[in-house]
Amino acid sequence: MQEVLEAAEKIKSMEVRGAARIAKFAAEILMKFAEKASPEKFDEEMKWAADTLLNTRPTAVSLYNAINYVMRYSGESVDEKRKSVIRRAKEFINWVETAQRKIGEIGEKRIKDGYTVMTHCNSSAALSVIKRAHENGKDIRVIATESRPRWQGHITARQLREAGIDVTLIVDSAVRYFIDDVDCVVVGADTITANGALINKIGTSQIALAAKEARVPFMVAAETYKFSPKTLFGELVVIEERDAREVAPEELLKLGVKVRNPAFDVTPRDYIDVIITEIGAIPPEMAYVVITERLGYAGIEEEEITLNSRHFD
Ligand code: RUB
């Protein structure tokens, strides 16, 4: 139990962060927990672990999809159920890894030799595209935004430098200043809605606006487990608002200064040229098909959208 509570805290505090990493981590934790859960109350304890992990960060649907995938375990005996959880968790982890590789292979074709690419925050899927272009011998430069308030752009800049890629860090507010130097934008996704909108790190939609104005292609790298079945049934994506102290010093807060600190924003599909998934480069209008056909939600009623229901068939 302690391990699950600690894992949930790591997600909340962003020690483990990024939509893919959070999803993979949750699958790993459920797998470990299944090995220890008591035979008498196996289902109950698994449900508790699933709920605890789910109630950490609300925005990235990858967490929901990962937990749902693992919690579709089956078996007559507890031993069979345990094995089923472990098998399903491993399948999900494998999905994360293979999808990111495939996205790199598909997405890199959109990056030409000599390109300057802009990216935002720290997305493993977006970096897979950029790194693959570099590995394939293309001479590219990257402009990385610092991504206030948590500076995930620093992680991106470090990872790109470690891969030997030319990278320039800019403040978020300099995006429009530099957009004319950029040949394409590549960002990741926390969630793609049924109508093809992108939810990603706060500031993403401003980059999309600037890119559209400057006629710069805006590309999203998103595994299919970032597509939201919940939105198919009309639910709106919850945008996480984080602590004011991430943004403002205590003395300002003491003066009664109000602070809003949303962690994500929404980019409408009209601003997105292409979504690179592991099943292909698709237009955002295809989101509905991904949710119904790929994730298996065709014909599923809204009331079935709960943990332990039939998904991903
Ligand atoms: C991370 C973020 C990333 C997406 C995609 O936000 O917005 O762009 O999660 O990342 P935070 P990935 O740092 O608040 O979790 O491609 O690695 O899933």
Coordinates of N, CA and C and ligand atoms in Angstrom, one line a residue, residues 14 17-22 57 120-126 152 188-190 200-201 223 226 264, ligand 1:
M14 N 5.2 15.8 -9.5 CA 5.9 15.8 -10.8 C 7.3 15.3 -10.8
R17 N 6.8 12.7 -14.5 CA 6.0 13.6 -15.2 C 6.0 13.3 -16.7
G18 N 5.2 13.9 -17.5 CA 5.1 13.7 -18.9 C 4.0 12.5 -19.1
A19 N 3.1 12.7 -20.1 CA 2.0 11.8 -20.2 C 2.4 10.4 -20.4
A20 N 3.4 10.1 -21.2 CA 3.8 8.7 -21.5 C 4.4 8.1 -20.2
R21 N 5.3 8.9 -19.6 CA 6.0 8.3 -18.4 C 5.1 8.0 -17.3
I22 N 4.1 8.9 -17.1 CA 3.1 8.7 -16.0 C 2.3 7.4 -16.3
R57 N -3.1 13.3 -11.2 CA -3.1 14.5 -12.1 C -4.3 14.2 -13.1
H120 N 8.2 22.5 -27.5 CA 7.7 23.1 -26.2 C 7.7 22.0 -25.1
C121 N 7.9 22.4 -23.9 CA 7.9 21.5 -22.8 C 8.9 20.3 -23.0
N122 N 8.6 19.2 -22.4 CA 9.5 18.0 -22.6 C 8.6 16.8 -23.0
S123 N 8.6 16.5 -24.2 CA 7.8 15.4 -24.7 C 8.6 14.3 -25.3
S124 N 8.5 13.1 -24.7 CA 9.3 12.0 -25.2 C 8.9 11.6 -26.7
A125 N 7.6 11.8 -27.0 CA 7.2 11.5 -28.4 C 7.8 12.5 -29.4
A126 N 7.7 13.8 -29.0 CA 8.2 14.8 -29.9 C 9.8 14.6 -30.0
Q152 N 10.4 22.6 -17.9 CA 10.7 21.3 -18.6 C 11.5 21.5 -19.8
G188 N 4.3 17.4 -28.1 CA 3.7 16.2 -27.7 C 2.2 16.5 -27.3
A189 N 1.6 15.5 -26.6 CA 0.2 15.6 -26.2 C -0.1 15.0 -24.9
D190 N -0.9 15.6 -24.1 CA -1.4 15.0 -22.9 C -2.7 14.3 -23.2
N200 N -2.1 20.1 -24.2 CA -0.7 20.0 -23.9 C -0.3 21.1 -23.0
K201 N 1.0 21.1 -22.7 CA 1.6 22.1 -21.7 C 1.1 23.5 -22.0
E223 N 1.0 9.1 -29.1 CA 0.6 7.7 -29.2 C -0.9 7.6 -29.1
K226 N -3.1 8.4 -26.0 CA -3.3 9.8 -25.6 C -4.7 10.3 -26.1
F264 N -2.0 23.3 -18.4 CA -2.2 22.9 -19.8 C -3.1 23.8 -20.5
Ligands
RUB1 C1 4.2 17.4 -20.0 C2 3.7 17.8 -21.3 C3 4.2 17.0 -22.5 C4 3.2 15.8 -22.7 C5 3.7 14.8 -23.7 O1 3.6 18.1 -18.9 O2 2.8 18.7 -21.5 O3 4.2 17.7 -23.6 O4 2.9 15.2 -21.5 O5 4.9 14.2 -23.2 P1 4.0 17.9 -17.4 P2 5.2 12.7 -23.6 O6 5.5 18.1 -17.3 O7 3.2 18.8 -16.6 O8 3.7 16.4 -17.1 O9 5.4 12.7 -25.1 O10 6.5 12.4 -22.9 O11 4.1 11.8 -23.2

